Amino acid sequence: MGDDRLVIDLRSPEPSYQQLARQLRDRIHGGIYAPGGPLPSITYLTGETGLAVNTVRRAIALLADEGYVITVPGRGTYVADKLPE
Amino acid sequence: MGDDRLVIDLRSPEPSYQQLARQLRDRIHGGIYAPGGPLPSITYLTGETGLAVNTVRRAIALLADEGYVITVPGRGTYVADKLPE
DNA sequence: CATCATTTGTTCGTATGTATC
DNA sequence: CGATACATACGAACAAATGAT
């Protein structure tokens, strides 16, 4: 359980970037991506979801804004040590 | 005074969208764009700044996120009645 | 009620820059 | 130096909401 693949429904009224952000958020909450650990790279997520780079970045940016992840240029994106309430 | 044109310095280390957001923020603080009043449309700002639509939108989105403006689909962007502290 | 112009919203593909290893 | 990864920006297309005609 919890190992569902990332799937984006293009026919959903919910924007793709929000769908992706929500699913990544769920994985963080589910411990699939643990605090301090890395998130898959944007390139990887682009391939897995079929979304464009900018759309994936927008999802990541949303999570970063919420405090769920921290992006480090040249390194990657990491789950925050302290998750937002 | 205060009627300076919007100018983006492409050689600045400060990203274009941040420059634009800052200048619009200054105009709001300066009362050039009054609370409840409209901001120039994205199309207009695109023309005045020479920036791409997405870049202008990013600036607007930043201000909306900060609470300075409110965007209404199909209508336009308006200065918030209560500006953030 | 239908149509159109205007405006914001989403997404894509690409290019280039910067940082890290 | 080269590979990888994030950051900014562009240009284009299409959708959805709104208001006027």
Tab-separated table of N, CA and C in Angstrom, chain A residues 48-82:
chain	number	residue	atom	x	y	z
A	48	GLU	N	7.905	10.258	-15.332
A	48	GLU	CA	6.893	9.390	-14.732
A	48	GLU	C	5.480	9.907	-14.929
A	49	THR	N	5.339	11.219	-14.909
A	49	THR	CA	3.985	11.784	-15.011
A	49	THR	C	3.582	12.156	-16.432
A	50	GLY	N	4.573	12.371	-17.275
A	50	GLY	CA	4.259	12.795	-18.634
A	50	GLY	C	4.021	14.290	-18.713
A	51	LEU	N	4.202	14.969	-17.585
A	51	LEU	CA	4.013	16.422	-17.560
A	51	LEU	C	5.273	17.141	-18.033
A	52	ALA	N	5.119	18.406	-18.354
A	52	ALA	CA	6.255	19.214	-18.785
A	52	ALA	C	7.067	19.651	-17.576
A	53	VAL	N	8.298	20.019	-17.825
A	53	VAL	CA	9.204	20.436	-16.763
A	53	VAL	C	8.591	21.565	-15.929
A	54	ASN	N	8.053	22.564	-16.603
A	54	ASN	CA	7.506	23.706	-15.881
A	54	ASN	C	6.339	23.333	-14.978
A	55	THR	N	5.560	22.380	-15.428
A	55	THR	CA	4.405	21.968	-14.637
A	55	THR	C	4.853	21.223	-13.391
A	56	VAL	N	5.855	20.367	-13.552
A	56	VAL	CA	6.398	19.648	-12.393
A	56	VAL	C	7.027	20.651	-11.427
A	57	ARG	N	7.760	21.604	-11.968
A	57	ARG	CA	8.402	22.608	-11.122
A	57	ARG	C	7.360	23.393	-10.333
A	58	ARG	N	6.239	23.638	-10.982
A	58	ARG	CA	5.197	24.391	-10.305
A	58	ARG	C	4.658	23.614	-9.110
A	59	ALA	N	4.535	22.319	-9.272
A	59	ALA	CA	4.070	21.480	-8.165
A	59	ALA	C	5.094	21.501	-7.032
A	60	ILE	N	6.358	21.360	-7.394
A	60	ILE	CA	7.436	21.374	-6.400
A	60	ILE	C	7.483	22.737	-5.695
A	61	ALA	N	7.348	23.785	-6.480
A	61	ALA	CA	7.380	25.137	-5.917
A	61	ALA	C	6.246	25.327	-4.910
A	62	LEU	N	5.107	24.723	-5.222
A	62	LEU	CA	3.957	24.820	-4.319
A	62	LEU	C	4.274	24.140	-2.988
A	63	LEU	N	4.853	22.957	-3.066
A	63	LEU	CA	5.217	22.222	-1.853
A	63	LEU	C	6.310	22.954	-1.075
A	64	ALA	N	7.232	23.555	-1.801
A	64	ALA	CA	8.297	24.320	-1.146
A	64	ALA	C	7.695	25.514	-0.420
A	65	ASP	N	6.706	26.117	-1.074
A	65	ASP	CA	6.035	27.279	-0.499
A	65	ASP	C	5.284	26.888	0.769
A	66	GLU	N	4.761	25.688	0.753
A	66	GLU	CA	4.004	25.203	1.910
A	66	GLU	C	4.927	24.735	3.032
A	67	GLY	N	6.191	24.560	2.679
A	67	GLY	CA	7.145	24.139	3.696
A	67	GLY	C	7.370	22.637	3.761
A	68	TYR	N	6.845	21.922	2.791
A	68	TYR	CA	7.000	20.464	2.787
A	68	TYR	C	8.371	20.036	2.278
A	69	VAL	N	8.886	20.798	1.359
A	69	VAL	CA	10.184	20.437	0.786
A	69	VAL	C	11.100	21.646	0.679
A	70	ILE	N	12.353	21.363	0.478
A	70	ILE	CA	13.341	22.417	0.300
A	70	ILE	C	14.143	22.091	-0.955
A	71	THR	N	14.220	23.047	-1.848
A	71	THR	CA	14.969	22.799	-3.077
A	71	THR	C	16.347	23.415	-2.962
A	72	VAL	N	17.330	22.662	-3.356
A	72	VAL	CA	18.711	23.116	-3.326
A	72	VAL	C	19.279	23.078	-4.741
A	73	PRO	N	19.566	24.259	-5.292
A	73	PRO	CA	20.100	24.337	-6.657
A	73	PRO	C	21.337	23.459	-6.827
A	74	GLY	N	21.317	22.674	-7.869
A	74	GLY	CA	22.472	21.834	-8.146
A	74	GLY	C	22.482	20.539	-7.360
A	75	ARG	N	21.612	20.436	-6.376
A	75	ARG	CA	21.570	19.235	-5.541
A	75	ARG	C	20.302	18.426	-5.766
A	76	GLY	N	19.220	19.050	-5.431
A	76	GLY	CA	17.963	18.333	-5.545
A	76	GLY	C	16.911	18.914	-4.627
A	77	THR	N	15.830	18.185	-4.467
A	77	THR	CA	14.743	18.632	-3.597
A	77	THR	C	14.627	17.653	-2.437
A	78	TYR	N	14.523	18.181	-1.235
A	78	TYR	CA	14.501	17.331	-0.051
A	78	TYR	C	13.278	17.587	0.817
A	79	VAL	N	12.812	16.536	1.449
A	79	VAL	CA	11.676	16.673	2.354
A	79	VAL	C	12.136	17.441	3.587
A	80	ALA	N	11.331	18.385	3.999
A	80	ALA	CA	11.674	19.197	5.172
A	80	ALA	C	11.803	18.335	6.424
A	81	ASP	N	12.707	18.726	7.294
A	81	ASP	CA	12.898	17.978	8.538
A	81	ASP	C	11.665	18.094	9.422
A	82	LYS	N	11.132	19.314	9.456
A	82	LYS	CA	9.905	19.523	10.220
A	82	LYS	C	8.774	19.826	9.251
